mmCIF file of C-alpha atoms in Angstrom:
data_model
loop_
_atom_site.group_PDB
_atom_site.id
_atom_site.type_symbol
_atom_site.label_atom_id
_atom_site.label_comp_id
_atom_site.label_asym_id
_atom_site.label_seq_id
_atom_site.Cartn_x
_atom_site.Cartn_y
_atom_site.Cartn_z
ATOM 1 C CA UNK A 2 54.386 135.120 105.152
ATOM 2 C CA UNK A 3 57.635 136.942 105.748
ATOM 3 C CA UNK A 4 58.505 135.199 109.001
ATOM 4 C CA UNK A 5 58.036 131.789 107.382
ATOM 5 C CA UNK A 6 60.614 132.422 104.640
ATOM 6 C CA UNK A 7 63.620 130.139 105.198
ATOM 7 C CA UNK A 8 66.440 132.526 104.265
ATOM 8 C CA UNK A 9 67.227 136.217 104.083
ATOM 9 C CA UNK A 10 67.128 136.365 100.271
ATOM 10 C CA UNK A 11 63.574 135.054 100.207
ATOM 11 C CA UNK A 12 62.603 137.445 103.010
ATOM 12 C CA UNK A 13 64.082 140.338 101.006
ATOM 13 C CA UNK A 14 62.084 139.327 97.927
ATOM 14 C CA UNK A 15 58.946 139.065 100.059
ATOM 15 C CA UNK A 16 59.536 142.586 101.417
ATOM 16 C CA UNK A 17 60.145 143.969 97.936
ATOM 17 C CA UNK A 18 56.909 142.403 96.665
ATOM 18 C CA UNK A 19 55.016 144.021 99.547
ATOM 19 C CA UNK A 20 56.608 147.379 98.759
ATOM 20 C CA UNK A 21 55.736 147.071 95.077
ATOM 21 C CA UNK A 22 52.149 146.359 96.093
ATOM 22 C CA UNK A 23 51.928 149.897 97.477
ATOM 23 C CA UNK A 24 51.193 152.352 94.635
ATOM 24 C CA UNK A 25 53.433 155.129 95.970
ATOM 25 C CA UNK A 26 56.404 152.839 96.562
ATOM 26 C CA UNK A 27 55.823 151.091 93.232
ATOM 27 C CA UNK A 28 56.013 154.479 91.502
ATOM 28 C CA UNK A 29 59.105 155.570 93.427
ATOM 29 C CA UNK A 30 60.999 152.311 92.870
ATOM 30 C CA UNK A 31 60.231 152.523 89.149
ATOM 31 C CA UNK A 32 61.396 156.134 89.046
ATOM 32 C CA UNK A 33 64.562 155.225 90.930
ATOM 33 C CA UNK A 34 65.318 152.470 88.410
ATOM 34 C CA UNK A 35 64.771 154.885 85.503
ATOM 35 C CA UNK A 36 66.496 157.975 86.893
ATOM 36 C CA UNK A 37 69.015 156.468 89.306
ATOM 37 C CA UNK A 38 67.724 158.325 92.364
ATOM 38 C CA UNK A 39 64.646 159.946 93.858
ATOM 39 C CA UNK A 40 65.121 163.273 95.611
ATOM 40 C CA UNK A 41 63.768 163.860 99.118
ATOM 41 C CA UNK A 42 61.906 166.890 97.769
ATOM 42 C CA UNK A 43 60.130 164.745 95.162
ATOM 43 C CA UNK A 44 59.019 162.213 97.774
ATOM 44 C CA UNK A 45 57.876 165.012 100.086
ATOM 45 C CA UNK A 46 55.897 166.630 97.258
ATOM 46 C CA UNK A 47 54.068 163.380 96.508
ATOM 47 C CA UNK A 48 53.197 162.977 100.181
ATOM 48 C CA UNK A 49 51.960 166.574 100.382
ATOM 49 C CA UNK A 50 49.686 165.854 97.402
ATOM 50 C CA UNK A 51 48.205 162.998 99.441
ATOM 51 C CA UNK A 52 47.149 165.524 102.079
ATOM 52 C CA UNK A 53 49.867 165.141 104.707
ATOM 53 C CA UNK A 54 51.064 168.146 106.659
ATOM 54 C CA UNK A 55 54.527 169.356 105.696
ATOM 55 C CA UNK A 56 56.284 168.181 108.863
ATOM 56 C CA UNK A 57 54.733 164.724 108.564
ATOM 57 C CA UNK A 58 55.493 164.536 104.838
ATOM 58 C CA UNK A 59 59.164 165.398 105.416
ATOM 59 C CA UNK A 60 59.493 162.835 108.200
ATOM 60 C CA UNK A 61 57.834 160.084 106.161
ATOM 61 C CA UNK A 62 59.887 161.040 103.102
ATOM 62 C CA UNK A 63 63.054 160.348 105.118
ATOM 63 C CA UNK A 64 61.743 156.897 106.013
ATOM 64 C CA UNK A 65 60.745 156.164 102.426
ATOM 65 C CA UNK A 66 64.158 157.304 101.162
ATOM 66 C CA UNK A 67 65.779 154.850 103.588
ATOM 67 C CA UNK A 68 63.615 152.062 102.183
ATOM 68 C CA UNK A 69 64.559 153.092 98.640
ATOM 69 C CA UNK A 70 68.249 153.052 99.553
ATOM 70 C CA UNK A 71 67.776 149.513 100.868
ATOM 71 C CA UNK A 72 66.045 148.460 97.625
ATOM 72 C CA UNK A 73 68.897 149.998 95.651
ATOM 73 C CA UNK A 74 71.582 148.277 97.714
ATOM 74 C CA UNK A 75 69.927 144.875 97.749
ATOM 75 C CA UNK A 76 68.293 144.638 94.320
ATOM 76 C CA UNK A 77 69.247 147.408 91.904
ATOM 77 C CA UNK A 78 72.977 147.444 92.634
ATOM 78 C CA UNK A 79 72.885 143.680 92.092
ATOM 79 C CA UNK A 80 73.632 142.323 95.546
ATOM 80 C CA UNK A 81 71.603 139.416 94.213
ATOM 81 C CA UNK A 82 69.223 138.812 91.381
ATOM 82 C CA UNK A 83 65.459 138.418 91.635
ATOM 83 C CA UNK A 84 65.607 135.619 89.066
#
């Protein structure tokens, strides 16, 4: 469990694994790795396709973009390696 991980690197890896276990986030992280970024409009569109109302989709897209920025800063931009 996350709270039982002894250091911040292991907690970060645990969080990333949980994110990758979510199909939407798995897709978006993969797209971000391939394309370098994921637009807010793209995230919003995916959420709208899942049946969310526009205001909710935009709000959640902002949260998801923040998570993606964290993944980029910690893992993709090589703050530290997964291996």
